[in-house]
CSV table of C-alpha atoms and ligand atoms in Angstrom, one decimal:
chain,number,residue,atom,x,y,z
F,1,UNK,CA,108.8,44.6,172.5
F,2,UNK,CA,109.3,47.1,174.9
F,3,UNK,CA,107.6,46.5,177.8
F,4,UNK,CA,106.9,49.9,179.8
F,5,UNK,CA,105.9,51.6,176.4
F,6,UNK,CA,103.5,48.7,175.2
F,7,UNK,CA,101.9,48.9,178.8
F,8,UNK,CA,101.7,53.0,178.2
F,9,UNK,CA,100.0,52.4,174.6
F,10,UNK,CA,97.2,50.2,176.0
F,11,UNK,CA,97.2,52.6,179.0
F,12,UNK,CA,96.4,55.7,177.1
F,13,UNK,CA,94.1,54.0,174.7
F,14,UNK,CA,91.8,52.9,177.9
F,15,UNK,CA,92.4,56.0,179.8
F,16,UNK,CA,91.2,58.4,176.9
F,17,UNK,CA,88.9,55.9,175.3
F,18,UNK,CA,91.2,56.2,171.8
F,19,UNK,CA,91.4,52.9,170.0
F,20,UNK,CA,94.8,51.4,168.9
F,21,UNK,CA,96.3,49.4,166.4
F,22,UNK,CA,97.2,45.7,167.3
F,23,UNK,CA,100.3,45.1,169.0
F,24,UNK,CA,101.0,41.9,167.5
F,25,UNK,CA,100.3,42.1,163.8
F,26,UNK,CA,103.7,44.6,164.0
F,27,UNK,CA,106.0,43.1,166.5
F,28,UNK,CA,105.8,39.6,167.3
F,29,UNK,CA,105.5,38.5,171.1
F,30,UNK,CA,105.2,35.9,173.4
F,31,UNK,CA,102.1,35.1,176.3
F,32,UNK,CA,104.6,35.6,178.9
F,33,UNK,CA,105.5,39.0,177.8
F,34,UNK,CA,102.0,39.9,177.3
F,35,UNK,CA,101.3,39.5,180.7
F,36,UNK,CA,104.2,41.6,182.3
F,37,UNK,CA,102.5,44.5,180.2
F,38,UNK,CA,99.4,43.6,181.8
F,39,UNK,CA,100.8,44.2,184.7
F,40,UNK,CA,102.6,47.3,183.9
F,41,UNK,CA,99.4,48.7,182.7
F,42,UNK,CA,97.9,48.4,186.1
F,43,UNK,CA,101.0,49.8,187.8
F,44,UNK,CA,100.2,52.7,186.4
F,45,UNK,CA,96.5,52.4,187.3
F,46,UNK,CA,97.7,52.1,190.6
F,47,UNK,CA,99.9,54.7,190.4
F,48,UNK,CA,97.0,57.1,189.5
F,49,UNK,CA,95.1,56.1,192.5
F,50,UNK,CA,92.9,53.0,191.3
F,51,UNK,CA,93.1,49.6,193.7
F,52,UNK,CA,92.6,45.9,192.1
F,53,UNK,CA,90.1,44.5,193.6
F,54,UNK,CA,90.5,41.0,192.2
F,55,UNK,CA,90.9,39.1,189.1
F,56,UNK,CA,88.8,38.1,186.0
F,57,UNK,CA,89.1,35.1,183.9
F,58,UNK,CA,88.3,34.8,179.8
F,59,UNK,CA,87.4,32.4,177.2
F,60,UNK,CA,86.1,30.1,179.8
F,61,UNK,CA,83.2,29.2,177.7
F,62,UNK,CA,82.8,27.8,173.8
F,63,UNK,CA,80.4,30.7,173.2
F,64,UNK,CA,83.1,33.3,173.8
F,65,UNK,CA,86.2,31.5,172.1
F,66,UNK,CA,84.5,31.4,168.8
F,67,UNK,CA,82.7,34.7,168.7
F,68,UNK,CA,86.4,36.1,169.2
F,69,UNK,CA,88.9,33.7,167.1
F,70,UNK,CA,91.1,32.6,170.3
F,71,UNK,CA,90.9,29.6,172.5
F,72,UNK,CA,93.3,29.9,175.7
F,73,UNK,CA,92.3,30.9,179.1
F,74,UNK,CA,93.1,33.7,180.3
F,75,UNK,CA,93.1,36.2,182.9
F,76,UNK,CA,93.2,40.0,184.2
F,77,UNK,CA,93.2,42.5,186.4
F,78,UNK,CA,89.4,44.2,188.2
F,79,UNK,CA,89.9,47.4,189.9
F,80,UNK,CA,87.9,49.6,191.9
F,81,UNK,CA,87.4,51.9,189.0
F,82,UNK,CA,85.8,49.7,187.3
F,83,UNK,CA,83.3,48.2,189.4
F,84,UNK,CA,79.8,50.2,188.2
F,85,UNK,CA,77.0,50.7,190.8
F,86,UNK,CA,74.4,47.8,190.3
F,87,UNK,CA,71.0,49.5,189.2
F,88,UNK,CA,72.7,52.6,188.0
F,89,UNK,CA,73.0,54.3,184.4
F,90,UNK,CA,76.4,53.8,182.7
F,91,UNK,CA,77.7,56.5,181.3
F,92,UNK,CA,79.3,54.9,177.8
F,93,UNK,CA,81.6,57.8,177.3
F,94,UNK,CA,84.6,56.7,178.6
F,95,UNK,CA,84.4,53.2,176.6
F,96,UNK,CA,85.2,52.8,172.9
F,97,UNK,CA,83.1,50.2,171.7
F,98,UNK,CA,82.0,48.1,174.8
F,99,UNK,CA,80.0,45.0,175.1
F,100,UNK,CA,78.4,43.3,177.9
F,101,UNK,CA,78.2,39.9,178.4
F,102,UNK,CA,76.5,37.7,181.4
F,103,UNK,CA,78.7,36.2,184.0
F,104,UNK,CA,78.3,35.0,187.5
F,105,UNK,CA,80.9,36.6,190.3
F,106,UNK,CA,82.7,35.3,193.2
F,107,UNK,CA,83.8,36.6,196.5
F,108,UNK,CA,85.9,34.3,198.2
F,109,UNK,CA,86.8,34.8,202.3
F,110,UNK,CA,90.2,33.1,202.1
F,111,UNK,CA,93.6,33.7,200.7
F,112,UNK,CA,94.2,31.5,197.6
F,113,UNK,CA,98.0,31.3,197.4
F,114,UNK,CA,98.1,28.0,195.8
F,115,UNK,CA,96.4,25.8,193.2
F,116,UNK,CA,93.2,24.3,194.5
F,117,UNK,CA,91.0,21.5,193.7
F,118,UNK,CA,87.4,22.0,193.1
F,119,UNK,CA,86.8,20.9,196.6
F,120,UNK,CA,88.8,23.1,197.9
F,121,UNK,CA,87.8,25.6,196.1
F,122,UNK,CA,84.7,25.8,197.6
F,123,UNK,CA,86.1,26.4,200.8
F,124,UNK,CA,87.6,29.5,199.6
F,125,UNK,CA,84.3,31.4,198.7
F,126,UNK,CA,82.1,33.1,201.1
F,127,UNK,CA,79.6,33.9,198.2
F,128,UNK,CA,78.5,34.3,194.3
F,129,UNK,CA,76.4,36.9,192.4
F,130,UNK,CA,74.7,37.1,189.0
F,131,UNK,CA,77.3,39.7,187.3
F,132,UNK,CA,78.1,41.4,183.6
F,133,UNK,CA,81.2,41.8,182.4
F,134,UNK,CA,81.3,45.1,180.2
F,135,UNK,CA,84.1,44.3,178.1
F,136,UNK,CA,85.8,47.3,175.7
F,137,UNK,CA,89.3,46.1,174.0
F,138,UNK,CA,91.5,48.5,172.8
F,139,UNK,CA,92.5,47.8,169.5
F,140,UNK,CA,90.2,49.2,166.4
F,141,UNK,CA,87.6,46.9,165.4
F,142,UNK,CA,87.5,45.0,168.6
F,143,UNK,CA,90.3,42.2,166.5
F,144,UNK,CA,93.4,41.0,168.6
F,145,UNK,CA,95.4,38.2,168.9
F,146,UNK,CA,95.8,36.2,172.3
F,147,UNK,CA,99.2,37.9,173.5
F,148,UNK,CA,97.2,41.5,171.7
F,149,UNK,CA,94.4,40.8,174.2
F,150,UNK,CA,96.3,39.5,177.1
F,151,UNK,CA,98.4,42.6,176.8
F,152,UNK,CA,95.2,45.2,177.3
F,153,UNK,CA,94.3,43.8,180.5
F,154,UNK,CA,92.0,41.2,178.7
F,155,UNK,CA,89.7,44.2,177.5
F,156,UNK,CA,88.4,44.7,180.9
F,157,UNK,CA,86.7,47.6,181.3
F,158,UNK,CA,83.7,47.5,183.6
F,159,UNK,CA,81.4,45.0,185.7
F,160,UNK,CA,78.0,44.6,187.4
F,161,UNK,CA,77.9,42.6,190.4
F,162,UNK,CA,74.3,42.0,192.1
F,163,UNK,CA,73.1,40.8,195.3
F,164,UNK,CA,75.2,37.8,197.0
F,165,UNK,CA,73.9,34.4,197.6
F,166,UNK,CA,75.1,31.3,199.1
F,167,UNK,CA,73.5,29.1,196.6
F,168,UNK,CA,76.5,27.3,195.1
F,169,UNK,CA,74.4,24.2,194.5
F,170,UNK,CA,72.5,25.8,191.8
F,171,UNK,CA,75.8,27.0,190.3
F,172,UNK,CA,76.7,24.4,188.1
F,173,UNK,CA,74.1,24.3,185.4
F,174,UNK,CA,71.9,27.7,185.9
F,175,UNK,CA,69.9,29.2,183.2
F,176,UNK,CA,71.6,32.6,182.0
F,177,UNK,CA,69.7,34.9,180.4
F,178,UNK,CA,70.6,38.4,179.1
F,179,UNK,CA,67.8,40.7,178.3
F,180,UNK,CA,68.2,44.4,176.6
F,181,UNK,CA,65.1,47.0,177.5
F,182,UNK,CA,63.1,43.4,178.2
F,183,UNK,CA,64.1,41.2,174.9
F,184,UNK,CA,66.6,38.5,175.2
F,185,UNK,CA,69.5,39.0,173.7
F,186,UNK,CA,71.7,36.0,175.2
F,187,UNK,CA,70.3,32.6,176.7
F,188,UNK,CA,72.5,30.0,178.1
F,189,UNK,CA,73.7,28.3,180.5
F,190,UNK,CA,76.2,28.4,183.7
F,191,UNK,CA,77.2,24.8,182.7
F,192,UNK,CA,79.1,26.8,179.7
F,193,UNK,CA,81.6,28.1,181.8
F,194,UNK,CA,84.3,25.0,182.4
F,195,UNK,CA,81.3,22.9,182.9
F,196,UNK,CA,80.9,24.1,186.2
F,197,UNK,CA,81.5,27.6,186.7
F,198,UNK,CA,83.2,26.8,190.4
F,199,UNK,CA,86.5,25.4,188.2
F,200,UNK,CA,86.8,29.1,186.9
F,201,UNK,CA,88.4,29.0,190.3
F,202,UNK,CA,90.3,26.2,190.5
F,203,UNK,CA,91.3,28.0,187.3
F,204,UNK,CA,92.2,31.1,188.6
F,205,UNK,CA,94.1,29.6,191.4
F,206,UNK,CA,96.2,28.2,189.1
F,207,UNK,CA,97.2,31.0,187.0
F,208,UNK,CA,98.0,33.2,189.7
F,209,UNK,CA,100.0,30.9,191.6
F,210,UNK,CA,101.8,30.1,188.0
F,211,UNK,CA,102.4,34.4,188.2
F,212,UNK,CA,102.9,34.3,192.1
F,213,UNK,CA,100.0,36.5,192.6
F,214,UNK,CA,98.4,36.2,196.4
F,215,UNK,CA,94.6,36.7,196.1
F,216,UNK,CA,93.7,38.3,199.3
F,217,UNK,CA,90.3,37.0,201.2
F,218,UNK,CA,87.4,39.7,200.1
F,219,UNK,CA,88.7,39.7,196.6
F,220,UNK,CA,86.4,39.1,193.4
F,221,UNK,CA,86.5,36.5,190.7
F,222,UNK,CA,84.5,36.8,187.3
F,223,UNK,CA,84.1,33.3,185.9
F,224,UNK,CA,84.0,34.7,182.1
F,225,UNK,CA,81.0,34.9,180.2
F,226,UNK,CA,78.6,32.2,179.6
F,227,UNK,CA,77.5,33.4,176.2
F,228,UNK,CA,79.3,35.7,173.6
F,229,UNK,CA,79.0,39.4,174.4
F,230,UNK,CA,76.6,41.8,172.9
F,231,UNK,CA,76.7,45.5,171.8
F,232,UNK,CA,76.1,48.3,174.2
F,233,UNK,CA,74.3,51.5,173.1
F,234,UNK,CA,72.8,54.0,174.7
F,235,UNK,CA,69.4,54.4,176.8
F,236,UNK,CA,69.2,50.5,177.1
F,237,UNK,CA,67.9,48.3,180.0
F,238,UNK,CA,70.0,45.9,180.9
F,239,UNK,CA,69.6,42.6,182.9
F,240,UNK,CA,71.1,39.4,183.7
F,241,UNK,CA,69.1,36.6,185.1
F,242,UNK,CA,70.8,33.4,186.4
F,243,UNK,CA,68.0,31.0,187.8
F,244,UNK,CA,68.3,30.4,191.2
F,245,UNK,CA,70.8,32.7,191.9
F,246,UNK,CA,69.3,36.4,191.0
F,247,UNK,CA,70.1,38.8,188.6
F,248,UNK,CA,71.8,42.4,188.2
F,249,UNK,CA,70.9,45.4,185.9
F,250,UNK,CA,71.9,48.9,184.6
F,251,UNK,CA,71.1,51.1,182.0
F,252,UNK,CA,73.3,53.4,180.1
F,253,UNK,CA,72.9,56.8,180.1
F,254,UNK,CA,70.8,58.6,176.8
F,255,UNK,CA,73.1,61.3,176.4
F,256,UNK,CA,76.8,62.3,176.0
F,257,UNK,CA,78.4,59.0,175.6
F,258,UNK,CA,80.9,58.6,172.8
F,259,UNK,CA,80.3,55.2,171.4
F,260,UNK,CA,81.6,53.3,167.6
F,261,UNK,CA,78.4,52.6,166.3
F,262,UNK,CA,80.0,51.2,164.1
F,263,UNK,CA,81.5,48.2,165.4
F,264,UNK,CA,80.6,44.5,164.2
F,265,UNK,CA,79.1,42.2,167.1
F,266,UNK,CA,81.0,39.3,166.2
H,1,OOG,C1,88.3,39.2,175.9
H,1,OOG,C2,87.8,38.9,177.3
H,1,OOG,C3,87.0,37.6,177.4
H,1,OOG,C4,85.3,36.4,178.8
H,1,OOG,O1,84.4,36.5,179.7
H,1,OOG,O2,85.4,35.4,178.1
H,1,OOG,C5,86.1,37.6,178.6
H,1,OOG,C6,87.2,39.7,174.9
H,1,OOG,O3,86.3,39.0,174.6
H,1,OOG,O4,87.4,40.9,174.5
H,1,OOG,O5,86.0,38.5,179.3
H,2,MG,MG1,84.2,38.4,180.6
């Protein structure tokens, strides 16, 4: 597997919103390699201008490891470029076949340099927000392996952060609901996210010390998605409730957007 041109291929196929074949089904490789084109891909991201502007963390819930058919942790990259105004339409054009799914965010006022304990992890975070996740992999059909998915960046694509709050002693078991133009679509629970969504950063402590990543103070964590992701399409009303806590909404713009109608939900 050649590295810079597997990180180009995922590249491109985000950048022009073209769908690819999986990466895995032709070549074996292994998690480790996966994640050095991860970070090639956001080289060139970076190279082109865009800024990471934290980290996100996947298949942290049940929900989300069986409605995709893999169940490891992992993690990727957020960048500026893909942090949507809360409130405002979406234009689905540059996505392929994107979902959203309900998450909560964190914004931590510390460096984490090292693995933390829960405790500690605490300390780290200045605040939390009711978020989405709009996810969009690659690869046709929205099928990949682990290294397939690790390899695109873990399909991250967009999110929707809304207002901060302190209330981190709500956190651990919050009701989550997702609600398209008013309807629930998604109802869970925060508990669904490592039993307590605050180990999503003793979790991500420890994967980016394992990659000897430094994650600056005033960067954000997504915890991964309490339920499985749903569908977007256009001219919907989107919302995400998380008692106690707040919630965060968009819509997506009526017109212009190229999106697979096609695609399967599950
Ligand atoms: C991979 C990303 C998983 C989450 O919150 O669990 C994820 C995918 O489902 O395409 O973001
Ligand atoms: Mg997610």
């Amino acid at each position: 597997m050649n590295i810079e041109q597997a990180a180009r291929r995922v590249d491109d196929a985000a950048r022009y919103a073209s769908a690819i074949e999986q990466m895995g089904t032709s070549e074996a490789f292994q998690v480790e390699d996966a994640y050095r084109i991860q970070r090639a891909s956001i080289a060139l991201r970076e190279a082109r201008g865009e800024r990471t502007i934290g980290i996100k963390l996947g298949f942290t819930s049940r929900a989300k490891m069986i409605q995709m058919g893999v169940d490891s942790l992992i993690w990727g990259w957020l960048t500026d470029a893909m942090l949507e105004e809360e409130g405002a339409p979406v234009d689905l054009a540059r996505f392929i076949h994107p979902r959203v799914e309900p998450e909560v965010c964190f914004l931590t006022k510390r460096d984490i340099d090292r693995p933390l304990t829960a405790l500690e992890a605490l300390g780290h975070l200045e605040a939390v927000a009711p978020a989405m996740e709009i996810i969009d992999s690659r690869y046709q059909a929205f099928r990949f392996t682990l290294e397939d998915v690790i390899a695109d960046n873990c399909s991250s694509a967009g999110l929707v952060v809304g207002a901060w709050s302190n209330r981190f002693d709500v956190l651990r078991n919050a009701g989550v609901l997702m609600r398209f133009d008013g309807r629930d679509v998604q109802v869970g629970s925060t508990a669904a996210i490592l039993g307590d969504p605050l180990r999503s950063i003793v979790q991500a402590s420890r994967v980016t010390s394992e990659a000897e990543v430094v994650l600056p103070a005033g960067s954000l964590i997504m915890a991964g998605a309490a339920t499985a992701a749903q569908a977007l399409r256009r001219g919907l009303h989107v919302q995400c409730v998380v008692s106690g806590i707040g919630q965060a909404e968009f819509t997506t713009q009526h017109e212009g957007g190229h999106v697979n109608e096609t695609t399967r939900n599950d």
